[in-house]
Amino acid sequence: MAHLLEMKNICKSFSGVSVLKNNHLELEAGEVHALLGENGAGKSTLIKILGGVYTKDSGQILVDGQEVEITGVESAKEHGIRIIHQELMLIPDMTISENIFIGQEPKTKAGTVDKKKMNEMAQGFLDSMHLDLKSTQFIRDLNIAQQQMVEIIRAISFGAKIIVMDEPTSSLTENEVDALFEAIKALKAKNVGIIYISHRMAELDAITDRITVMRDGEYIDTVVTKETTHDDLVALMVGRKLGDLYQKHENYSDDIILKVEKLASGKEVKNVDFELRRGEVLGFSGLVGSGRSETMECIFGLRHKDSGHIYIENKEVDIKNVKTAINAGIGLVPEDRKQSGIYPIQGIRFNATIEILDKFLKKGRYNSLQIKSQG
Ligand code: ADP
Ligand code: MG
């Protein structure tokens, strides 16, 4: 029997740099097949070729045993292929329902867009995923996890036979992951084939049938999930034995550089206490909505603190705004980096120096030569 999907000897270079070297991927109907590999292994590139975002340099793609030429995103859809990309591709100023139906809006008899039907159908999809959202809400008012769910609904609601999910759970809460896994099981039962990209071993165990491992753009192996241990997978992924990995360096000192006491802000942040030592990486865990981002926003001066104390190197600082936070030596990489972390239409030089322009000021003028050398 022919495979639902077969990608054979796929090669791709970007400006002469080879990113995929003779890659293979096989998918059966009703299978959940994981694509696993370290950052930069080429997973997203491989599936962007399948989705018509990039064209391959050489190799073959077969759907149901027939060779197909995927010339673009529309052509991929015509072959029943849908991709949920790692970077969200929703339009902020349109509603959930408009985003779900973009390009395939239901029409009235008169040929106009049937908004009522569209909203009702979209609401049905949202409800079936147990999401507490209205189909008429704007994308810009949703958090990242909710947007991710809309992206997923958009891909799975229109009869695709091959669905690719590129790291879909990276910003989902446990409940949302459960809803996604239920949706995946329902798709499996309908004989849809799913390619699932994730680093999370527990997820691979829970939902995948087989796993294909890639490393540095090369195909390494395809294994059956049930017959493979986590250690085997890590060894395939990194090409080294496990003993060499995860060397723990405890190189933080006793020196406390940041101390937060009884920090409170609005409903989200209540009585937060912690200490950060020099050289330490301190993790904050909790569900979406538990106040992690809000706590950091307070410390970075993006959010007003109602009470509490912040000490840097044992001196209390009064962080009134972002400027005082930066002057005190604090940097923030925000959650939604595309939205609030960078100025996308500006170059790297601009982005890397905008927060520290003062350092390059000389008699009231910017020393752009110095900026260049630091960049
Ligand atoms: P993964 O998804 O496994 O993390 P990617 O497919 O995103 O890996 O990237 C594989 C390699 O290809 C990386 O080295 C990346 O920098 C490079 N790459 C990806 N897209 C492009 C592009 N559009 N132009 C140039 N290089 C790219
Ligand atoms: Mg990727």
mmCIF file of C-alpha atoms and ligand atoms in Angstrom:
data_model
loop_
_atom_site.group_PDB
_atom_site.id
_atom_site.type_symbol
_atom_site.label_atom_id
_atom_site.label_comp_id
_atom_site.label_asym_id
_atom_site.label_seq_id
_atom_site.Cartn_x
_atom_site.Cartn_y
_atom_site.Cartn_z
ATOM 1 C CA MET A 1 0.000 0.000 0.000
ATOM 2 C CA ALA A 2 1.160 3.488 -0.808
ATOM 3 C CA HIS A 3 2.091 5.790 2.044
ATOM 4 C CA LEU A 4 -0.165 8.763 2.721
ATOM 5 C CA LEU A 5 2.929 10.933 2.395
ATOM 6 C CA GLU A 6 6.475 10.269 1.406
ATOM 7 C CA MET A 7 9.215 12.885 1.199
ATOM 8 C CA LYS A 8 12.343 11.466 -0.431
ATOM 9 C CA ASN A 9 15.887 12.837 -0.746
ATOM 10 C CA ILE A 10 14.801 16.381 -0.039
ATOM 11 C CA CYS A 11 17.629 18.917 -0.379
ATOM 12 C CA LYS A 12 17.529 22.634 0.288
ATOM 13 C CA SER A 13 20.152 25.375 0.477
ATOM 14 C CA PHE A 14 19.787 29.014 1.425
ATOM 15 C CA SER A 15 22.318 31.257 -0.344
ATOM 16 C CA GLY A 16 24.660 28.347 -0.884
ATOM 17 C CA VAL A 17 24.383 27.035 2.681
ATOM 18 C CA SER A 18 22.994 23.522 2.714
ATOM 19 C CA VAL A 19 20.199 23.264 5.298
ATOM 20 C CA LEU A 20 18.607 19.950 4.271
ATOM 21 C CA LYS A 21 20.652 17.044 2.972
ATOM 22 C CA ASN A 22 18.737 14.088 1.521
ATOM 23 C CA ASN A 23 15.892 14.129 3.985
ATOM 24 C CA HIS A 24 13.213 11.488 4.279
ATOM 25 C CA LEU A 25 9.861 11.464 5.944
ATOM 26 C CA GLU A 26 7.053 8.931 5.754
ATOM 27 C CA LEU A 27 3.551 9.286 7.103
ATOM 28 C CA GLU A 28 0.641 6.845 7.155
ATOM 29 C CA ALA A 29 -3.058 7.645 7.343
ATOM 30 C CA GLY A 30 -4.142 7.798 11.004
ATOM 31 C CA GLU A 31 -0.565 8.125 12.208
ATOM 32 C CA VAL A 32 0.930 10.789 14.467
ATOM 33 C CA HIS A 33 4.551 11.059 13.413
ATOM 34 C CA ALA A 34 6.985 13.205 15.388
ATOM 35 C CA LEU A 35 9.830 15.143 13.867
ATOM 36 C CA LEU A 36 12.549 15.536 16.475
ATOM 37 C CA GLY A 37 15.858 17.356 16.433
ATOM 38 C CA GLU A 38 17.780 20.134 18.124
ATOM 39 C CA ASN A 39 17.179 23.787 17.257
ATOM 40 C CA GLY A 40 18.418 24.442 13.740
ATOM 41 C CA ALA A 41 18.230 20.774 12.680
ATOM 42 C CA GLY A 42 16.004 21.750 9.743
ATOM 43 C CA LYS A 43 12.574 20.598 10.949
ATOM 44 C CA SER A 44 10.727 23.811 10.130
ATOM 45 C CA THR A 45 12.445 24.082 6.757
ATOM 46 C CA LEU A 46 11.389 20.538 5.828
ATOM 47 C CA ILE A 47 7.771 21.168 6.666
ATOM 48 C CA LYS A 48 7.775 24.589 5.011
ATOM 49 C CA ILE A 49 8.729 22.766 1.819
ATOM 50 C CA LEU A 50 5.760 20.459 2.350
ATOM 51 C CA GLY A 51 3.497 23.451 2.982
ATOM 52 C CA GLY A 52 4.629 25.330 -0.117
ATOM 53 C CA VAL A 53 6.356 28.149 1.785
ATOM 54 C CA TYR A 54 9.758 27.161 0.321
ATOM 55 C CA THR A 55 10.521 25.172 -2.822
ATOM 56 C CA LYS A 56 12.908 22.256 -2.590
ATOM 57 C CA ASP A 57 16.118 22.196 -4.623
ATOM 58 C CA SER A 58 15.740 18.480 -5.324
ATOM 59 C CA GLY A 59 13.920 15.379 -4.119
ATOM 60 C CA GLN A 60 10.392 14.036 -4.414
ATOM 61 C CA ILE A 61 7.112 14.436 -2.578
ATOM 62 C CA LEU A 62 4.485 11.716 -2.990
ATOM 63 C CA VAL A 63 0.911 11.869 -1.711
ATOM 64 C CA ASP A 64 -0.971 8.552 -1.826
ATOM 65 C CA GLY A 65 1.849 7.203 -3.964
ATOM 66 C CA GLN A 66 1.535 9.924 -6.626
ATOM 67 C CA GLU A 67 4.334 12.427 -7.107
ATOM 68 C CA VAL A 68 3.096 15.984 -6.559
ATOM 69 C CA GLU A 69 4.640 19.367 -7.291
ATOM 70 C CA ILE A 70 3.918 21.782 -4.491
ATOM 71 C CA THR A 71 4.261 25.232 -5.985
ATOM 72 C CA GLY A 72 2.896 27.344 -3.155
ATOM 73 C CA VAL A 73 0.681 27.457 -0.091
ATOM 74 C CA GLU A 74 -2.527 27.157 -2.131
ATOM 75 C CA SER A 75 -1.159 24.192 -4.034
ATOM 76 C CA ALA A 76 -0.273 22.457 -0.743
ATOM 77 C CA LYS A 77 -3.863 22.992 0.445
ATOM 78 C CA GLU A 78 -5.191 21.482 -2.780
ATOM 79 C CA HIS A 79 -3.223 18.333 -1.943
ATOM 80 C CA GLY A 80 -4.878 18.264 1.485
ATOM 81 C CA ILE A 81 -1.835 19.588 3.376
ATOM 82 C CA ARG A 82 -2.214 22.118 6.197
ATOM 83 C CA ILE A 83 0.579 23.548 8.307
ATOM 84 C CA ILE A 84 0.338 25.186 11.700
ATOM 85 C CA HIS A 85 3.507 27.246 11.704
ATOM 86 C CA GLN A 86 5.701 27.945 14.673
ATOM 87 C CA GLU A 87 5.350 31.683 14.099
ATOM 88 C CA LEU A 88 1.682 32.615 14.292
ATOM 89 C CA MET A 89 0.198 33.880 11.063
ATOM 90 C CA LEU A 90 -3.030 35.531 12.169
ATOM 91 C CA ILE A 91 -4.277 39.024 11.328
ATOM 92 C CA PRO A 92 -4.618 41.010 14.595
ATOM 93 C CA ASP A 93 -7.263 43.465 13.336
ATOM 94 C CA MET A 94 -9.658 40.772 12.180
ATOM 95 C CA THR A 95 -11.977 38.650 14.320
ATOM 96 C CA ILE A 96 -11.408 35.021 15.257
ATOM 97 C CA SER A 97 -14.049 33.929 12.784
ATOM 98 C CA GLU A 98 -12.642 36.063 9.930
ATOM 99 C CA ASN A 99 -9.205 34.587 10.559
ATOM 100 C CA ILE A 100 -10.501 31.020 10.598
ATOM 101 C CA PHE A 101 -12.417 31.448 7.342
ATOM 102 C CA ILE A 102 -10.034 33.694 5.443
ATOM 103 C CA GLY A 103 -10.114 32.681 1.769
ATOM 104 C CA GLN A 104 -12.951 30.187 2.301
ATOM 105 C CA GLU A 105 -15.800 32.278 3.651
ATOM 106 C CA PRO A 106 -19.298 30.763 3.401
ATOM 107 C CA LYS A 107 -21.422 32.721 0.921
ATOM 108 C CA THR A 108 -25.080 33.768 0.924
ATOM 109 C CA LYS A 109 -27.308 33.066 -2.089
ATOM 110 C CA ALA A 110 -26.589 36.601 -3.268
ATOM 111 C CA GLY A 111 -22.881 35.793 -3.280
ATOM 112 C CA THR A 112 -21.844 37.952 -0.344
ATOM 113 C CA VAL A 113 -19.990 36.665 2.731
ATOM 114 C CA ASP A 114 -22.438 34.961 5.092
ATOM 115 C CA LYS A 115 -21.160 36.526 8.317
ATOM 116 C CA LYS A 116 -23.834 34.986 10.501
ATOM 117 C CA LYS A 117 -23.101 31.464 9.321
ATOM 118 C CA MET A 118 -19.358 32.107 9.532
ATOM 119 C CA ASN A 119 -19.604 33.285 13.149
ATOM 120 C CA GLU A 120 -21.816 30.358 14.104
ATOM 121 C CA MET A 121 -19.518 27.786 12.521
ATOM 122 C CA ALA A 122 -16.440 29.370 14.118
ATOM 123 C CA GLN A 123 -18.235 29.374 17.477
ATOM 124 C CA GLY A 124 -18.917 25.661 17.025
ATOM 125 C CA PHE A 125 -15.182 24.982 16.480
ATOM 126 C CA LEU A 126 -14.271 27.068 19.564
ATOM 127 C CA ASP A 127 -16.847 25.302 21.712
ATOM 128 C CA SER A 128 -15.726 21.874 20.553
ATOM 129 C CA MET A 129 -12.221 22.737 21.804
ATOM 130 C CA HIS A 130 -13.745 23.958 25.099
ATOM 131 C CA LEU A 131 -12.416 27.472 24.604
ATOM 132 C CA ASP A 132 -14.038 30.304 26.471
ATOM 133 C CA LEU A 133 -13.939 32.673 23.496
ATOM 134 C CA LYS A 134 -16.453 34.402 21.218
ATOM 135 C CA SER A 135 -15.906 34.040 17.491
ATOM 136 C CA THR A 136 -16.444 37.801 17.069
ATOM 137 C CA GLN A 137 -13.521 38.777 19.331
ATOM 138 C CA PHE A 138 -10.506 40.412 17.683
ATOM 139 C CA ILE A 139 -7.237 38.473 17.494
ATOM 140 C CA ARG A 140 -5.364 41.466 18.956
ATOM 141 C CA ASP A 141 -7.325 41.023 22.228
ATOM 142 C CA LEU A 142 -6.268 37.377 22.697
ATOM 143 C CA ASN A 143 -3.165 36.184 24.507
ATOM 144 C CA ILE A 144 -0.573 34.097 22.702
ATOM 145 C CA ALA A 145 -1.962 30.753 23.882
ATOM 146 C CA GLN A 146 -5.461 31.661 22.694
ATOM 147 C CA GLN A 147 -4.082 32.797 19.341
ATOM 148 C CA GLN A 148 -2.268 29.498 19.030
ATOM 149 C CA MET A 149 -5.557 27.644 19.544
ATOM 150 C CA VAL A 150 -7.227 29.734 16.824
ATOM 151 C CA GLU A 151 -4.361 28.897 14.479
ATOM 152 C CA ILE A 152 -4.843 25.217 15.275
ATOM 153 C CA ILE A 153 -8.600 25.393 14.711
ATOM 154 C CA ARG A 154 -8.048 27.147 11.386
ATOM 155 C CA ALA A 155 -5.866 24.309 10.202
ATOM 156 C CA ILE A 156 -7.922 21.371 11.412
ATOM 157 C CA SER A 157 -11.423 22.547 10.562
ATOM 158 C CA PHE A 158 -11.338 22.139 6.811
ATOM 159 C CA GLY A 159 -10.910 18.508 5.889
ATOM 160 C CA ALA A 160 -7.130 18.354 5.489
ATOM 161 C CA LYS A 161 -5.673 14.846 5.242
ATOM 162 C CA ILE A 162 -2.129 15.798 6.270
ATOM 163 C CA ILE A 163 -1.694 18.232 9.148
ATOM 164 C CA VAL A 164 1.633 19.490 10.389
ATOM 165 C CA MET A 165 1.961 21.061 13.823
ATOM 166 C CA ASP A 166 5.240 22.883 14.381
ATOM 167 C CA GLU A 167 5.817 23.075 18.155
ATOM 168 C CA PRO A 168 2.128 23.729 18.858
ATOM 169 C CA THR A 169 2.260 23.424 22.633
ATOM 170 C CA SER A 170 5.100 25.822 23.369
ATOM 171 C CA SER A 171 2.733 28.438 24.799
ATOM 172 C CA LEU A 172 -0.306 26.368 25.796
ATOM 173 C CA THR A 173 -1.532 25.669 29.321
ATOM 174 C CA GLU A 174 -2.110 22.100 30.491
ATOM 175 C CA ASN A 175 -5.854 22.326 29.824
ATOM 176 C CA GLU A 176 -5.249 23.591 26.316
ATOM 177 C CA VAL A 177 -2.725 20.832 25.664
ATOM 178 C CA ASP A 178 -5.384 18.314 26.767
ATOM 179 C CA ALA A 179 -7.899 19.861 24.346
ATOM 180 C CA LEU A 180 -5.313 19.739 21.563
ATOM 181 C CA PHE A 181 -4.550 16.077 22.256
ATOM 182 C CA GLU A 182 -8.282 15.276 22.173
ATOM 183 C CA ALA A 183 -8.481 17.037 18.802
ATOM 184 C CA ILE A 184 -5.474 15.065 17.559
ATOM 185 C CA LYS A 185 -7.107 11.789 18.631
ATOM 186 C CA ALA A 186 -10.308 12.729 16.802
ATOM 187 C CA LEU A 187 -8.308 13.522 13.646
ATOM 188 C CA LYS A 188 -6.451 10.214 13.936
ATOM 189 C CA ALA A 189 -9.769 8.398 14.113
ATOM 190 C CA LYS A 190 -10.730 10.135 10.855
ATOM 191 C CA ASN A 191 -7.547 8.754 9.248
ATOM 192 C CA VAL A 192 -5.807 12.103 9.056
ATOM 193 C CA GLY A 193 -2.004 11.861 9.173
ATOM 194 C CA ILE A 194 -0.288 14.253 11.558
ATOM 195 C CA ILE A 195 3.319 15.410 11.656
ATOM 196 C CA TYR A 196 4.059 16.701 15.114
ATOM 197 C CA ILE A 197 7.148 18.731 15.962
ATOM 198 C CA SER A 198 8.015 19.024 19.640
ATOM 199 C CA HIS A 199 10.954 18.732 22.003
ATOM 200 C CA ARG A 200 8.807 17.485 24.838
ATOM 201 C CA MET A 201 9.452 13.811 25.388
ATOM 202 C CA ALA A 202 6.342 13.261 27.513
ATOM 203 C CA GLU A 203 4.185 14.554 24.651
ATOM 204 C CA LEU A 204 5.886 12.294 22.141
ATOM 205 C CA ASP A 205 5.106 9.311 24.397
ATOM 206 C CA ALA A 206 1.512 10.396 24.831
ATOM 207 C CA ILE A 207 0.480 10.889 21.218
ATOM 208 C CA THR A 208 3.012 9.779 18.613
ATOM 209 C CA ASP A 209 3.287 6.432 16.848
ATOM 210 C CA ARG A 210 6.698 6.927 15.271
ATOM 211 C CA ILE A 211 9.507 9.457 15.528
ATOM 212 C CA THR A 212 11.873 10.643 12.815
ATOM 213 C CA VAL A 213 15.073 12.197 14.137
ATOM 214 C CA MET A 214 17.033 14.866 12.250
ATOM 215 C CA ARG A 215 20.423 16.337 13.038
ATOM 216 C CA ASP A 216 22.261 19.177 11.242
ATOM 217 C CA GLY A 217 19.935 18.951 8.254
ATOM 218 C CA GLU A 218 20.396 15.209 7.890
ATOM 219 C CA TYR A 219 17.972 12.341 8.270
ATOM 220 C CA ILE A 220 19.148 10.133 11.152
ATOM 221 C CA ASP A 221 16.539 7.451 11.824
ATOM 222 C CA THR A 222 12.850 6.631 12.183
ATOM 223 C CA VAL A 223 11.850 4.693 15.303
ATOM 224 C CA VAL A 224 8.659 3.309 16.829
ATOM 225 C CA THR A 225 7.776 5.419 19.885
ATOM 226 C CA LYS A 226 6.766 2.490 22.101
ATOM 227 C CA GLU A 227 10.041 0.671 21.465
ATOM 228 C CA THR A 228 12.334 3.624 22.148
ATOM 229 C CA THR A 229 13.619 5.174 25.378
ATOM 230 C CA HIS A 230 14.206 8.859 26.006
ATOM 231 C CA ASP A 231 17.927 8.223 26.294
ATOM 232 C CA ASP A 232 17.950 6.580 22.844
ATOM 233 C CA LEU A 233 16.195 9.614 21.386
ATOM 234 C CA VAL A 234 18.516 12.144 22.972
ATOM 235 C CA ALA A 235 21.537 10.175 21.760
ATOM 236 C CA LEU A 236 20.111 10.117 18.197
ATOM 237 C CA MET A 237 19.336 13.817 18.385
ATOM 238 C CA VAL A 238 22.719 15.051 19.513
ATOM 239 C CA GLY A 239 24.929 12.261 18.177
ATOM 240 C CA ARG A 240 26.733 11.845 21.470
ATOM 241 C CA LYS A 241 26.310 9.528 24.412
ATOM 242 C CA LEU A 242 24.149 10.713 27.251
ATOM 243 C CA GLY A 243 26.999 10.964 29.759
ATOM 244 C CA ASP A 244 28.401 13.918 27.832
ATOM 245 C CA LEU A 245 25.188 15.882 28.137
ATOM 246 C CA TYR A 246 23.658 18.019 30.818
ATOM 247 C CA GLN A 247 26.860 18.758 32.610
ATOM 248 C CA LYS A 248 25.725 20.734 35.549
ATOM 249 C CA HIS A 249 27.738 23.832 36.321
ATOM 250 C CA GLU A 250 27.027 25.312 39.678
ATOM 251 C CA ASN A 251 28.860 28.521 39.285
ATOM 252 C CA TYR A 252 26.601 30.974 41.018
ATOM 253 C CA SER A 253 27.913 32.770 44.044
ATOM 254 C CA ASP A 254 26.331 33.759 47.347
ATOM 255 C CA ASP A 255 26.236 37.306 46.139
ATOM 256 C CA ILE A 256 22.581 38.425 45.909
ATOM 257 C CA ILE A 257 22.202 40.838 43.002
ATOM 258 C CA LEU A 258 18.436 41.138 42.949
ATOM 259 C CA LYS A 259 16.121 40.828 45.898
ATOM 260 C CA VAL A 260 12.368 41.284 45.714
ATOM 261 C CA GLU A 261 10.266 41.627 48.859
ATOM 262 C CA LYS A 262 6.482 41.540 49.208
ATOM 263 C CA LEU A 263 5.973 42.839 45.710
ATOM 264 C CA ALA A 264 2.316 43.531 44.863
ATOM 265 C CA SER A 265 0.579 44.945 41.807
ATOM 266 C CA GLY A 266 -3.130 44.788 41.043
ATOM 267 C CA LYS A 267 -4.848 41.427 41.228
ATOM 268 C CA GLU A 268 -2.079 39.543 39.462
ATOM 269 C CA VAL A 269 0.924 40.052 41.723
ATOM 270 C CA LYS A 270 0.577 39.396 45.438
ATOM 271 C CA ASN A 271 3.370 39.175 47.989
ATOM 272 C CA VAL A 272 6.141 37.995 45.670
ATOM 273 C CA ASP A 273 9.485 37.322 47.381
ATOM 274 C CA PHE A 274 12.631 35.991 45.736
ATOM 275 C CA GLU A 275 16.391 36.376 45.544
ATOM 276 C CA LEU A 276 18.624 36.091 42.513
ATOM 277 C CA ARG A 277 22.326 35.418 42.941
ATOM 278 C CA ARG A 278 25.154 36.399 40.639
ATOM 279 C CA GLY A 279 25.624 33.784 37.893
ATOM 280 C CA GLU A 280 22.332 32.097 38.685
ATOM 281 C CA VAL A 281 19.518 31.136 36.325
ATOM 282 C CA LEU A 282 16.284 31.290 38.294
ATOM 283 C CA GLY A 283 13.165 29.727 36.788
ATOM 284 C CA PHE A 284 9.584 30.846 37.384
ATOM 285 C CA SER A 285 6.948 28.229 36.800
ATOM 286 C CA GLY A 286 3.171 28.434 36.874
ATOM 287 C CA LEU A 287 0.177 28.319 34.579
ATOM 288 C CA VAL A 288 -0.696 31.038 32.118
ATOM 289 C CA GLY A 289 -2.335 33.767 34.220
ATOM 290 C CA SER A 290 -0.455 32.959 37.412
ATOM 291 C CA GLY A 291 1.288 36.345 37.363
ATOM 292 C CA ARG A 292 4.789 35.479 36.157
ATOM 293 C CA SER A 293 4.907 38.020 33.320
ATOM 294 C CA GLU A 294 3.231 40.670 35.484
ATOM 295 C CA THR A 295 5.861 40.208 38.206
ATOM 296 C CA MET A 296 8.641 40.740 35.663
ATOM 297 C CA GLU A 297 6.818 43.737 34.192
ATOM 298 C CA CYS A 298 6.797 45.331 37.663
ATOM 299 C CA ILE A 299 10.509 44.803 38.079
ATOM 300 C CA PHE A 300 11.131 46.257 34.619
ATOM 301 C CA GLY A 301 8.986 49.322 35.310
ATOM 302 C CA LEU A 302 6.328 48.459 32.742
ATOM 303 C CA ARG A 303 3.731 48.054 35.410
ATOM 304 C CA HIS A 304 3.019 50.111 38.511
ATOM 305 C CA LYS A 305 3.832 48.384 41.778
ATOM 306 C CA ASP A 306 1.378 48.936 44.615
ATOM 307 C CA SER A 307 3.801 47.945 47.351
ATOM 308 C CA GLY A 308 6.964 45.999 48.042
ATOM 309 C CA HIS A 309 10.706 46.545 47.725
ATOM 310 C CA ILE A 310 13.246 45.845 45.009
ATOM 311 C CA TYR A 311 16.956 45.740 45.902
ATOM 312 C CA ILE A 312 19.783 45.605 43.398
ATOM 313 C CA GLU A 313 23.177 44.742 44.847
ATOM 314 C CA ASN A 314 21.725 45.366 48.329
ATOM 315 C CA LYS A 315 20.553 48.886 47.526
ATOM 316 C CA GLU A 316 16.853 49.582 47.331
ATOM 317 C CA VAL A 317 15.862 51.019 43.960
ATOM 318 C CA ASP A 318 12.708 52.891 43.131
ATOM 319 C CA ILE A 319 11.753 51.651 39.678
ATOM 320 C CA LYS A 320 9.376 54.235 38.304
ATOM 321 C CA ASN A 321 9.573 53.357 34.636
ATOM 322 C CA VAL A 322 11.517 51.362 32.054
ATOM 323 C CA LYS A 323 14.271 53.956 31.971
ATOM 324 C CA THR A 324 15.064 53.631 35.684
ATOM 325 C CA ALA A 325 14.987 49.833 35.328
ATOM 326 C CA ILE A 326 17.472 49.903 32.443
ATOM 327 C CA ASN A 327 19.692 52.353 34.329
ATOM 328 C CA ALA A 328 19.625 49.950 37.273
ATOM 329 C CA GLY A 329 20.969 47.253 34.935
ATOM 330 C CA ILE A 330 17.830 45.227 34.200
ATOM 331 C CA GLY A 331 16.943 43.880 30.753
ATOM 332 C CA LEU A 332 13.714 42.186 29.708
ATOM 333 C CA VAL A 333 13.097 39.784 26.842
ATOM 334 C CA PRO A 334 9.292 39.833 26.663
ATOM 335 C CA GLU A 335 6.994 36.862 26.143
ATOM 336 C CA ASP A 336 5.656 38.075 22.812
ATOM 337 C CA ARG A 337 8.946 39.009 21.232
ATOM 338 C CA LYS A 338 7.560 39.736 17.781
ATOM 339 C CA GLN A 339 5.032 42.191 19.234
ATOM 340 C CA SER A 340 6.870 43.937 22.047
ATOM 341 C CA GLY A 341 10.513 42.894 21.888
ATOM 342 C CA ILE A 342 11.759 44.239 18.577
ATOM 343 C CA TYR A 343 11.253 46.957 15.989
ATOM 344 C CA PRO A 344 10.816 44.613 13.009
ATOM 345 C CA ILE A 345 11.175 47.240 10.265
ATOM 346 C CA GLN A 346 14.487 48.452 11.696
ATOM 347 C CA GLY A 347 17.840 46.729 11.290
ATOM 348 C CA ILE A 348 19.791 44.756 13.865
ATOM 349 C CA ARG A 349 22.000 47.765 14.658
ATOM 350 C CA PHE A 350 18.967 49.849 15.556
ATOM 351 C CA ASN A 351 17.390 47.056 17.613
ATOM 352 C CA ALA A 352 20.564 46.199 19.483
ATOM 353 C CA THR A 353 21.347 49.769 20.489
ATOM 354 C CA ILE A 354 18.015 51.572 20.881
ATOM 355 C CA GLU A 355 17.862 50.926 24.639
ATOM 356 C CA ILE A 356 21.446 52.058 25.255
ATOM 357 C CA LEU A 357 21.810 54.972 22.853
ATOM 358 C CA ASP A 358 23.115 57.140 25.712
ATOM 359 C CA LYS A 359 26.310 55.126 25.696
ATOM 360 C CA PHE A 360 27.000 56.227 22.164
ATOM 361 C CA LEU A 361 26.272 59.904 22.731
ATOM 362 C CA LYS A 362 29.198 62.216 22.302
ATOM 363 C CA LYS A 363 28.583 65.910 22.780
ATOM 364 C CA GLY A 364 24.930 65.416 21.948
ATOM 365 C CA ARG A 365 25.589 63.503 18.722
ATOM 366 C CA TYR A 366 25.535 59.799 18.064
ATOM 367 C CA ASN A 367 28.829 58.174 17.383
ATOM 368 C CA SER A 368 27.606 55.766 14.744
ATOM 369 C CA LEU A 369 31.067 54.324 14.144
ATOM 370 C CA GLN A 370 31.160 53.096 17.715
ATOM 371 C CA ILE A 371 27.662 51.620 17.343
ATOM 372 C CA LYS A 372 28.861 49.724 14.269
ATOM 373 C CA SER A 373 31.827 48.260 16.049
ATOM 374 C CA GLN A 374 29.721 47.145 19.013
ATOM 375 C CA GLY A 375 27.091 45.610 16.743
HETATM 376 P P1 ADP B 1 14.479 23.809 13.271
HETATM 377 O O1 ADP B 1 13.044 24.075 12.921
HETATM 378 O O2 ADP B 1 14.822 22.353 13.303
HETATM 379 O O3 ADP B 1 14.894 24.499 14.541
HETATM 380 P P2 ADP B 1 15.035 25.372 10.902
HETATM 381 O O4 ADP B 1 14.458 24.590 9.790
HETATM 382 O O5 ADP B 1 14.264 26.553 11.378
HETATM 383 O O6 ADP B 1 15.405 24.417 12.119
HETATM 384 O O7 ADP B 1 16.478 25.897 10.486
HETATM 385 C C1 ADP B 1 17.474 25.050 9.959
HETATM 386 C C2 ADP B 1 18.651 25.888 9.519
HETATM 387 O O8 ADP B 1 18.287 26.649 8.377
HETATM 388 C C3 ADP B 1 19.109 26.888 10.551
HETATM 389 O O9 ADP B 1 20.520 26.929 10.521
HETATM 390 C C4 ADP B 1 18.515 28.185 10.061
HETATM 391 O O10 ADP B 1 19.305 29.269 10.465
HETATM 392 C C5 ADP B 1 18.524 28.014 8.561
HETATM 393 N N1 ADP B 1 17.419 28.737 7.897
HETATM 394 C C6 ADP B 1 16.104 28.545 8.091
HETATM 395 N N2 ADP B 1 15.362 29.359 7.314
HETATM 396 C C7 ADP B 1 16.249 30.107 6.607
HETATM 397 C C8 ADP B 1 16.123 31.153 5.615
HETATM 398 N N3 ADP B 1 14.920 31.573 5.204
HETATM 399 N N4 ADP B 1 17.257 31.676 5.122
HETATM 400 C C9 ADP B 1 18.476 31.247 5.524
HETATM 401 N N5 ADP B 1 18.671 30.281 6.440
HETATM 402 C C10 ADP B 1 17.577 29.709 6.979
HETATM 403 MG MG MG B 2 11.535 25.132 13.977
#
